[in-house]
Each structure stands twice: as C-alpha cells, then as structure tokens.
Tab-separated table of C-alpha atoms and ligand atoms in Angstrom:
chain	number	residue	atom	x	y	z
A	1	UNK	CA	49.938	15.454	-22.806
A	2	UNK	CA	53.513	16.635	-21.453
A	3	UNK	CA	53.470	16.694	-17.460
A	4	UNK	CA	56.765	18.640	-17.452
A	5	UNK	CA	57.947	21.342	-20.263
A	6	UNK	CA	60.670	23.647	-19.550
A	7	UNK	CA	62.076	25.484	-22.419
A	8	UNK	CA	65.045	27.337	-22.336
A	9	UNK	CA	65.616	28.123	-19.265
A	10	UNK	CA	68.181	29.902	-17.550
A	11	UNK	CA	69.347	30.799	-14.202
A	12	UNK	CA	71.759	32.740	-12.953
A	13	UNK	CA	73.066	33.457	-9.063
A	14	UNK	CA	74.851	35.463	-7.699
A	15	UNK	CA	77.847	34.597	-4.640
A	16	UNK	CA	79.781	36.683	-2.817
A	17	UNK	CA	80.645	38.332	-6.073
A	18	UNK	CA	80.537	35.685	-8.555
A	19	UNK	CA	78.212	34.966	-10.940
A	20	UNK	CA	76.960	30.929	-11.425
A	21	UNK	CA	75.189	30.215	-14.130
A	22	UNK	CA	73.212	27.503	-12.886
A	23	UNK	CA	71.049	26.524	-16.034
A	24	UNK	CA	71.791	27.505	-19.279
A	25	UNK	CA	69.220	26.893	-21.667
A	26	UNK	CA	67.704	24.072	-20.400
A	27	UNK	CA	64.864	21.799	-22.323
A	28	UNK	CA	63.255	19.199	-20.662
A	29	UNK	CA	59.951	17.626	-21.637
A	30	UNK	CA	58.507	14.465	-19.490
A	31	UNK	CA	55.718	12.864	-20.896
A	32	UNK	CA	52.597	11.681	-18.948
A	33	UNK	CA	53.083	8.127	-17.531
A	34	UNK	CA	57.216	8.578	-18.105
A	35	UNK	CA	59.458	7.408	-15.420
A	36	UNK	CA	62.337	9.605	-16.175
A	37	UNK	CA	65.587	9.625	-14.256
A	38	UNK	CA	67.394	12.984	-14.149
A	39	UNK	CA	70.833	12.359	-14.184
A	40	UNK	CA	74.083	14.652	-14.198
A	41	UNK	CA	77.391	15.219	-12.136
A	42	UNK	CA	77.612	17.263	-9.213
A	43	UNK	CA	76.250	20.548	-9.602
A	44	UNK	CA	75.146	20.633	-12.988
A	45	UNK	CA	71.803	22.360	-12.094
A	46	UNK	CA	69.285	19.320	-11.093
A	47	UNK	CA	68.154	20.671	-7.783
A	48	UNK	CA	67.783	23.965	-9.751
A	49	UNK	CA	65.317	22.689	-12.308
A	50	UNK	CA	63.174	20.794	-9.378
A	51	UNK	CA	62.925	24.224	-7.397
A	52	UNK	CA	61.847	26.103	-10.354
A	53	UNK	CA	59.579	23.579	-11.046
A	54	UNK	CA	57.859	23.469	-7.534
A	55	UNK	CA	58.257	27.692	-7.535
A	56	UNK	CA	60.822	27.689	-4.525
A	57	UNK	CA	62.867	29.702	-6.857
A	58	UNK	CA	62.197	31.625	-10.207
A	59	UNK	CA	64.445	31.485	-13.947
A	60	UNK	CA	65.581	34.392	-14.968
A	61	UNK	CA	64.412	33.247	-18.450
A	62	UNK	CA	62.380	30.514	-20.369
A	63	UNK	CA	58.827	28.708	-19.572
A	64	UNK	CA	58.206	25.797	-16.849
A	65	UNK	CA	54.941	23.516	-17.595
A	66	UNK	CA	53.120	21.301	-15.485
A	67	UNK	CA	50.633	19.374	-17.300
A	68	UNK	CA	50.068	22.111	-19.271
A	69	UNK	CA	50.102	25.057	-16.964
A	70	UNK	CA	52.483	27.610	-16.042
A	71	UNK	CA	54.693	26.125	-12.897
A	72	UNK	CA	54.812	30.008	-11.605
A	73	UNK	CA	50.963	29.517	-10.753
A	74	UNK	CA	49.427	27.325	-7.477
A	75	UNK	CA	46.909	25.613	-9.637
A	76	UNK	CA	49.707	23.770	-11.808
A	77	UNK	CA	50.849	21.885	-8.013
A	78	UNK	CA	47.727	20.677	-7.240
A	79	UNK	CA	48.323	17.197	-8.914
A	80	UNK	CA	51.920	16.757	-7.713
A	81	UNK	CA	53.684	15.128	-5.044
A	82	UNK	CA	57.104	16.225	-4.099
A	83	UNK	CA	60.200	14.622	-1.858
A	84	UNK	CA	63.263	17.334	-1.317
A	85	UNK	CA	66.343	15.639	-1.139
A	86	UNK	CA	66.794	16.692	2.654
A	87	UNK	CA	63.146	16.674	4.247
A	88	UNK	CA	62.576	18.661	7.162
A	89	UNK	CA	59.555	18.258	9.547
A	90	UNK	CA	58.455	20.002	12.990
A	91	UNK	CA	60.620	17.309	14.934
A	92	UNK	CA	58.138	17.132	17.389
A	93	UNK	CA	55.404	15.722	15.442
A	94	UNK	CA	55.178	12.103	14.652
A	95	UNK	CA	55.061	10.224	11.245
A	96	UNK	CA	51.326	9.985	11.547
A	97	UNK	CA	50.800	13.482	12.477
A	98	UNK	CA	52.818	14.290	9.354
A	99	UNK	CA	50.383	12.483	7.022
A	100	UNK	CA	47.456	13.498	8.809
A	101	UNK	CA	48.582	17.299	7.874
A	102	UNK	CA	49.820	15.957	4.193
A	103	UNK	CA	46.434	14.438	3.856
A	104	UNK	CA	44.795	17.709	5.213
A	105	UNK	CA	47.031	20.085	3.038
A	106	UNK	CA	45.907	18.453	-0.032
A	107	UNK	CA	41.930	18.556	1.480
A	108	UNK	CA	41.731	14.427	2.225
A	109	UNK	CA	38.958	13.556	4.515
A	110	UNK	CA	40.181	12.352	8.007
A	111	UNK	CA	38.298	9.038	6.965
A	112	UNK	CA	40.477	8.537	4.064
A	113	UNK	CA	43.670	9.874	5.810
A	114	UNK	CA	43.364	7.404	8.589
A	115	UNK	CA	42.997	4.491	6.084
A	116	UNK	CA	45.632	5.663	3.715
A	117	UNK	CA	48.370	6.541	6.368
A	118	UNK	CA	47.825	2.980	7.938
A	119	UNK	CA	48.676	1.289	4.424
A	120	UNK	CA	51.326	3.426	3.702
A	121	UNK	CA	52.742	3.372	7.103
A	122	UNK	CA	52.979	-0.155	6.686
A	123	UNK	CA	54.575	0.039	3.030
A	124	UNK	CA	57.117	2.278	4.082
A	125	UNK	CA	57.623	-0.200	7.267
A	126	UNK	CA	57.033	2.400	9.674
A	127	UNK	CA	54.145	1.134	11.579
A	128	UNK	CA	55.991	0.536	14.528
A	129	UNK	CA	57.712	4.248	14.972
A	130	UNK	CA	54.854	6.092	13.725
A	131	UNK	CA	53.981	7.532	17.041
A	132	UNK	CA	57.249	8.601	17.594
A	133	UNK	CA	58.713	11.981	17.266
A	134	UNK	CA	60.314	12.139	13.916
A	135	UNK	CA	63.681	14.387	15.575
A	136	UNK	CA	64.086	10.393	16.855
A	137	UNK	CA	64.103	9.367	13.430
A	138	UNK	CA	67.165	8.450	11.474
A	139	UNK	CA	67.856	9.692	7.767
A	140	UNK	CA	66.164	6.761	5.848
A	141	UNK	CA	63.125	6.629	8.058
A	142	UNK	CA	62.830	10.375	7.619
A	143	UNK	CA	62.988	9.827	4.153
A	144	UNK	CA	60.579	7.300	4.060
A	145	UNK	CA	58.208	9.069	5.821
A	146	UNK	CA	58.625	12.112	3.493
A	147	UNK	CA	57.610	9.397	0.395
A	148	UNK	CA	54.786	8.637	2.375
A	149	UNK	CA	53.808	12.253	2.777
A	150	UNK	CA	54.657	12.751	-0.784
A	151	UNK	CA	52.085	10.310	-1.993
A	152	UNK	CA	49.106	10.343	0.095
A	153	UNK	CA	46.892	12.085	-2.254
A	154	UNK	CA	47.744	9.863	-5.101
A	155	UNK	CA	49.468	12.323	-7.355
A	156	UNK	CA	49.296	12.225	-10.839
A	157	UNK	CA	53.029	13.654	-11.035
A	158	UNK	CA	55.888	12.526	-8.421
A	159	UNK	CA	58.756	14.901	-8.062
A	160	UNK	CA	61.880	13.746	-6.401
A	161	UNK	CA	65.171	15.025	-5.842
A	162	UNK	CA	67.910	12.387	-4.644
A	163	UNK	CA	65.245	10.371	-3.501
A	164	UNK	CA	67.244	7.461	-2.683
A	165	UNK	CA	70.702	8.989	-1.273
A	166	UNK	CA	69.945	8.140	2.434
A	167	UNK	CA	68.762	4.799	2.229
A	168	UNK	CA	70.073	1.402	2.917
A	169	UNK	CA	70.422	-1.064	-0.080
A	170	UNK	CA	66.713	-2.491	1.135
A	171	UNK	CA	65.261	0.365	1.492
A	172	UNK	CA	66.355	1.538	-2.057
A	173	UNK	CA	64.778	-1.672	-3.088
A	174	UNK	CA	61.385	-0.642	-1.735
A	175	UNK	CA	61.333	2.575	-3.048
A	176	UNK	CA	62.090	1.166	-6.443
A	177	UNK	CA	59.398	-1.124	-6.181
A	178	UNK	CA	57.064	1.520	-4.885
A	179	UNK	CA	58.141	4.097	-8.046
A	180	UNK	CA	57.491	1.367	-9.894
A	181	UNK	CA	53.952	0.356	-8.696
A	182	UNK	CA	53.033	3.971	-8.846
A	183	UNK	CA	54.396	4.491	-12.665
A	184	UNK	CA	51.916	1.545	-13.194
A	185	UNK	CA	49.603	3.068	-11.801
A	186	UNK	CA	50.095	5.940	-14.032
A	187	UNK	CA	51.906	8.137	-11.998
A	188	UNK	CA	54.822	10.156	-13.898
A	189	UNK	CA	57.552	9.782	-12.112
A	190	UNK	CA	60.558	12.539	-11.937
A	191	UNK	CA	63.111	11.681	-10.118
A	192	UNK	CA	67.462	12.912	-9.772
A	193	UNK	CA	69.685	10.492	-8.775
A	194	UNK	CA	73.173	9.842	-8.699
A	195	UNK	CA	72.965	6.179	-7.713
A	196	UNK	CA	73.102	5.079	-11.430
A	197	UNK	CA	71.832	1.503	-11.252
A	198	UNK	CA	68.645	2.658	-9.167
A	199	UNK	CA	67.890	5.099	-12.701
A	200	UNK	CA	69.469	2.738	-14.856
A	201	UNK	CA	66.646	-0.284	-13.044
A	202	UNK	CA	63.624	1.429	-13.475
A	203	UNK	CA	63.537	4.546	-15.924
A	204	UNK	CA	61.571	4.141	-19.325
A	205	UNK	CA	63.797	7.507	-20.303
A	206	UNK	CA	66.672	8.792	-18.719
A	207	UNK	CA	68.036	12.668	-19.193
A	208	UNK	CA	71.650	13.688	-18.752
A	209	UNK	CA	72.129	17.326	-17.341
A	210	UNK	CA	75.533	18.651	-18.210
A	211	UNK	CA	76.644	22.763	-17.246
A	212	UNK	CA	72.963	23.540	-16.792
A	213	UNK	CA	71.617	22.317	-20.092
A	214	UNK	CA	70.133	18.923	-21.357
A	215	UNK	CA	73.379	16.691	-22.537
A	216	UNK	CA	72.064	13.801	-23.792
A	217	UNK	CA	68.090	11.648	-23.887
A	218	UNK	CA	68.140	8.323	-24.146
A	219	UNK	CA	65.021	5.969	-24.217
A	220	UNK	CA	65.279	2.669	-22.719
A	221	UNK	CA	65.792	0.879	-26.228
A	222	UNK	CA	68.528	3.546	-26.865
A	223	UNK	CA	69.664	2.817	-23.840
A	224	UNK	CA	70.328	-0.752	-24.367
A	225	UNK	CA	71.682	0.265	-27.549
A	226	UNK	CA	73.800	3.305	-26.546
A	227	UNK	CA	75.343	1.443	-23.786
A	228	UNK	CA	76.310	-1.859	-26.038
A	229	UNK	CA	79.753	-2.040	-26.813
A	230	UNK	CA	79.309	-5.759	-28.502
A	231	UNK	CA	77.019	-8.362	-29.533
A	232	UNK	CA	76.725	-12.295	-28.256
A	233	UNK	CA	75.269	-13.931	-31.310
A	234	UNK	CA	74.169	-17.354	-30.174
A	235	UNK	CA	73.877	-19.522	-33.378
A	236	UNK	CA	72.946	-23.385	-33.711
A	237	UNK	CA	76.417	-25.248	-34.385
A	238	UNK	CA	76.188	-26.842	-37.809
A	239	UNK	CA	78.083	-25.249	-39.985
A	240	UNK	CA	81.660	-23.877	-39.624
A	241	UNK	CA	82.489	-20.024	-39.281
A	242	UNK	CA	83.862	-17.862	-41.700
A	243	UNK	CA	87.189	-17.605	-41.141
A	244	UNK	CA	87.612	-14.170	-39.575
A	245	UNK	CA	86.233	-15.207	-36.416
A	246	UNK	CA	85.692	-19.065	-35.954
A	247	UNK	CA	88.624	-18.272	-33.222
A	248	UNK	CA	86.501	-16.545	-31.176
A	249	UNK	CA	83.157	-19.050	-31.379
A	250	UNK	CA	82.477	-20.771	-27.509
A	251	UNK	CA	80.543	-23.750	-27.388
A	252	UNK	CA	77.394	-23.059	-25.033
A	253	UNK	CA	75.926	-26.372	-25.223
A	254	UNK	CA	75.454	-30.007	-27.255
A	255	UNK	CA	74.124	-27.522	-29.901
A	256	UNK	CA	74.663	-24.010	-29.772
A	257	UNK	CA	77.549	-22.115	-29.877
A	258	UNK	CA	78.337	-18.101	-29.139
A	259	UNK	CA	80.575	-15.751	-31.029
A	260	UNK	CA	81.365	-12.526	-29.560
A	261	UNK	CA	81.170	-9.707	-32.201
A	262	UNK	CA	81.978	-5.626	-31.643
A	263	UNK	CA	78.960	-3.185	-32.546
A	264	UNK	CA	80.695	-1.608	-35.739
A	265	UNK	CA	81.394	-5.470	-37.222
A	266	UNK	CA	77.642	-6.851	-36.067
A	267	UNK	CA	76.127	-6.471	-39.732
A	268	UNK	CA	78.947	-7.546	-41.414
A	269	UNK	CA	79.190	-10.878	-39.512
A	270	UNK	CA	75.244	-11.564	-39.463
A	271	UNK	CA	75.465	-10.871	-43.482
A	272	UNK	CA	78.027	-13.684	-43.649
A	273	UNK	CA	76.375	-15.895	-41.409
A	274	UNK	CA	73.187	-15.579	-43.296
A	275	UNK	CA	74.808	-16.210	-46.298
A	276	UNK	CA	76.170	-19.459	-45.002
A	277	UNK	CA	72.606	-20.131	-43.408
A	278	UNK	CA	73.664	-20.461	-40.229
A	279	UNK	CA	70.583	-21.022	-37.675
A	280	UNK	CA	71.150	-17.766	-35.663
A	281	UNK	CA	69.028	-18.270	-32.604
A	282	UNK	CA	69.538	-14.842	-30.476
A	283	UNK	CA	71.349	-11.677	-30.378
A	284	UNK	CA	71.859	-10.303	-26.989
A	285	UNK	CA	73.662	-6.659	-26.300
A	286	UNK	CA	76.609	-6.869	-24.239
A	287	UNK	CA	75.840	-3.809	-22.048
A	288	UNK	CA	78.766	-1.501	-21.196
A	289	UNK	CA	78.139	0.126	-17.364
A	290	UNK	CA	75.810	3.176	-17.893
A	291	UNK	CA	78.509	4.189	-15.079
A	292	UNK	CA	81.061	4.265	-17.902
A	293	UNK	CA	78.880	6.012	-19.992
A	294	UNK	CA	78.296	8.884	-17.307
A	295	UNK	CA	82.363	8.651	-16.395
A	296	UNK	CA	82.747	9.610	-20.488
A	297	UNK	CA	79.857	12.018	-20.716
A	298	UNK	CA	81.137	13.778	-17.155
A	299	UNK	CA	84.838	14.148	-18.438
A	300	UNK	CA	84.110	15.542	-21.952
B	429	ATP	N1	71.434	29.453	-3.793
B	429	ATP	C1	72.543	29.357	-4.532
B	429	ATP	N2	73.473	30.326	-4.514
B	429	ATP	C2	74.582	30.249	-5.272
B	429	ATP	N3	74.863	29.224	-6.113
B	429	ATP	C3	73.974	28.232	-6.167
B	429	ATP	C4	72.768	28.227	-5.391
B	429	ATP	N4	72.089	27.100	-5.663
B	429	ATP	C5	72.817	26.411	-6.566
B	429	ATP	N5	73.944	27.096	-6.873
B	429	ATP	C6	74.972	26.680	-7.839
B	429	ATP	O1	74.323	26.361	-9.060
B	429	ATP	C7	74.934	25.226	-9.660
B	429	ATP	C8	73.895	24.142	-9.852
B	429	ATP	O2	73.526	23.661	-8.571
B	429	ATP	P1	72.443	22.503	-8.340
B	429	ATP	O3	72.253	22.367	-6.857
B	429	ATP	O4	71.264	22.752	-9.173
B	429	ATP	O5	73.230	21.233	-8.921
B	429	ATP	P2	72.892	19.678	-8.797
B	429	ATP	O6	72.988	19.116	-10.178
B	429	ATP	O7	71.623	19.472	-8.061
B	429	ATP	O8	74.124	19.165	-7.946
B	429	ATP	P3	74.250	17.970	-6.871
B	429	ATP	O9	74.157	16.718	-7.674
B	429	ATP	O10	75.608	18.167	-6.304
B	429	ATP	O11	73.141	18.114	-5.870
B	429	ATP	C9	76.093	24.831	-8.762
B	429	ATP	O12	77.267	25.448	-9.247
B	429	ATP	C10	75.704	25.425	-7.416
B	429	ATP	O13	76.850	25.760	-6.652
C-alpha cells in the first residue's frame, strides 16, 4: 500500500498582488516502510506539500492520500506523527507536560504515557530538563522534544519538515539513528531536508522538488549509480593492461592492482579485461557529491 499519493497538485497564492505558484503539478507517491528524503532548493514548494498533506492548507487542484484515504479528512491523520520545521509549544509547560498532552491527544493511557515519555525523554537526552519550562529551552532541545511528541503513539507514518536544521552535528546523529530505528520498525518515514548528507545517509528513495513539481526520483541503487562519475576496478595483477590505460593502473598491494575507469568507458575496459582473463576482483562506484548533483539539478 502507498502511505502518501498526491497527484497533480497545484497551488497557487496570492501576495500583495502577485500570484506564486507554489506547486505545479506535483506527483509524489511514498510507499509503506519508505524512508524518503524530500529534497529541493529554497522555495520550491516542500513546506507546501507537508501542509497540504497534514490539511493546514488546501490545493487548489489534484488528490492528497494517506494510506489510502483522502488527506482533506481527520480519519487519514490518525496514524501519523508530524514535526513542523519551527515547533511551537505553550512556553510555560514543560517537556513532560507536552508528551503527557501528545500522549492524551492521540487517546494513550496515562500508564503508557508515563512509561513511554520516560524512555523517550531519555532517547532524546532530555531527562534532566524535562521539568523545565520549554520558553527555557534552546532550538535543538525544542526540537527534540517536538520528535518526542511526534512519536509517542508509535505512528505508522512520520512527517517531518526540516527536521534536522536546528541541531548540533550530535544531535543530527541521534535523530538519524532514531529515523532509522523507527523505519525498521516499519515506520515510513517523510522527511525535507536541505542538509544533503543527513538524506543522502539514510533514505532508501530520495525525491527532488524543482518549481513546485517532482524533478527527479532516485532509488538508493540509482543513487549510487546516478551519482558515479567513474569506476575503481580492482583486478589481481598478473597479466599486463591493454594499452589504453596500463598508465593509469596503481598498485594496491603484493597482488592487486586498481585502474581508474570513467562511467561511459566501464564496459569497454571490463570487455577487454575479460578477454585477457584478467582476475577482476571488485568494482566499486566512485561517488560524485549528491551536493554536486543538487548544485546541477538547482542551476538548470
Ligand atoms: N502563505 C504564503 N503566501 C505567499 N507565498 C507563499 C506562502 N507560502 C509559501 N509561499 C511561496 O510558495 C513558494 C513555495 O514555498 P515553500 O515554503 O513550500 O518552499 P520550500 O521548498 O519549503 O522552501 P524552503 O526550503 O526555503 O523552506 C515560495 O515561493 C514561497 O514564497
């Protein structure tokens, strides 16, 4: 089953005059257990597609799914959790008192709230300030207390917009690993970003949002693949090279040796290698930056 659909959609607003077309025939589809990364250059309509998804806002045009059922209707956000990308809490309440009324929005038990807030307190290393107003909070422990909130009733789909933008580099590192555990868990996961290596790290499929419509998809095998300018073939050093590029062999130990090769030559050299029965022991993608990518896919 799909968790997310959106087909075709557009969105228009309107400022002081002017007309911004936000989305413009967007398609996205996220399938159950996906950790997809929703990437795409300032203001090309992210936040947009997360609001229509959660209802905060309507499209002018085209259908929004969630697991099946129209995102305009309650029912379809009963199974999600959700993390704006700038959370904002009654500041006088404390971290626990904002998972006790997460737990009691989504009809927890105080039982299971109390036992679920203490673990996750801990996870998101906020034992120690969780009786303390959040206004006393800085940004990344107000985020991390909106994850927590986010996730107390064990959604089946995760929703997050710039999830990761306030935090320190450890902090990113334990929300990774907790997207992660929870994507394990079988959680879908749907998440912006602009940090690229924190999408690039974790995502098994990555979308690329470009002038409000879907740019580019690319799986994590494409990705490997899209994002591989050239090839290390590491061969067993018996033989000698063909002659078009014995220059460029290195010597990696006693018995292997590496040749570099660019993608569009790849076959040609492994059908001449073959041919000489050369012991080829690995072929390992050279990956260009997915930052590079997203620099080229941003400028055309
Ligand atoms: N309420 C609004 N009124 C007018 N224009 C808006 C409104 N919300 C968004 N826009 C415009 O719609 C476009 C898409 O905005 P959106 O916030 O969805 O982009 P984004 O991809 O999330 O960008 P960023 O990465 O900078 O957060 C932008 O041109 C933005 O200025």
């Amino acid at each position: 089953m799909k968790a997310v659909e959106c087909d075709n959609i557009f969105k228009q607003f309107k400022y002081k005059g002017e007309k911004i077309q936000a989305l413009n025939g967007l398609d996205l589809h996220i399938e159950e257990g996906e950790m997809y990364g929703f990437l795409g250059p300032n203001g090309a309509g992210k936040s947009t597609t997360i609001k229509i998804l959660m209802d905060f806002i309507r499209a002018d045009k085209g259908s929004t799914k969630i697991f099946g059922i129209d995102s305009k209707g309650v029912k379809s956000r009963a199974k999600i959790g959700f993390l704006p990308e700038n959370p904002v809490f009654m500041d006088n309440l404390t971290g626990r008192e904002i998972l006790r009324f997460a737990g009691k929005s989504h009809g927890i038990d105080s039982y299971e709230i109390n036992k679920k807030s203490k673990e996750l307190l801990k996870r998101v290393e906020l034992t120690e300030a969780s009786d303390r107003a959040v206004r006393k909070y800085s940004k990344g422990m107000i985020q991390r207390i909106g994850f927590a909130a986010a996730i107390i009733h064990a959604p089946e789909l995760l929703i997050l917009d710039e999830p990761m933008s306030g935090l320190d580099p450890l902090g990113r590192v334990l929300f990774k690993d907790m997207l992660k555990e929870l994507n394990e868990k079988g959680t879908t996961i749907f998440f912006s970003s602009h940090i690229i290596p924190d999408i690039e790290d974790i995502c098994t499929k990555i979308g690329i949002i470009k002038n409000g419509r879907m740019y580019n998809e690319i799986d994590d095998t494409e990705l490997k693949y899209y994002s591989t300018e050239s090839f290390r073939i590491i061969y067993r050093d018996e033989g000698v090279l063909p002659a078009e590029f014995k220059d460029d062999a290195v010597k990696v130990s006693e018995e292997l040796s590496s040749v570099n090769v660019s993608k569009s030559r790849l076959d040609l050299v492994l059908s001449k290698m073959k041919e000489e029965n050369f012991d080829i022991v690995d072929i390992q993608p050279q990956k260009k930056d997915l930052e590079d990518l997203f620099v080229e896919i941003s400028e055309k």
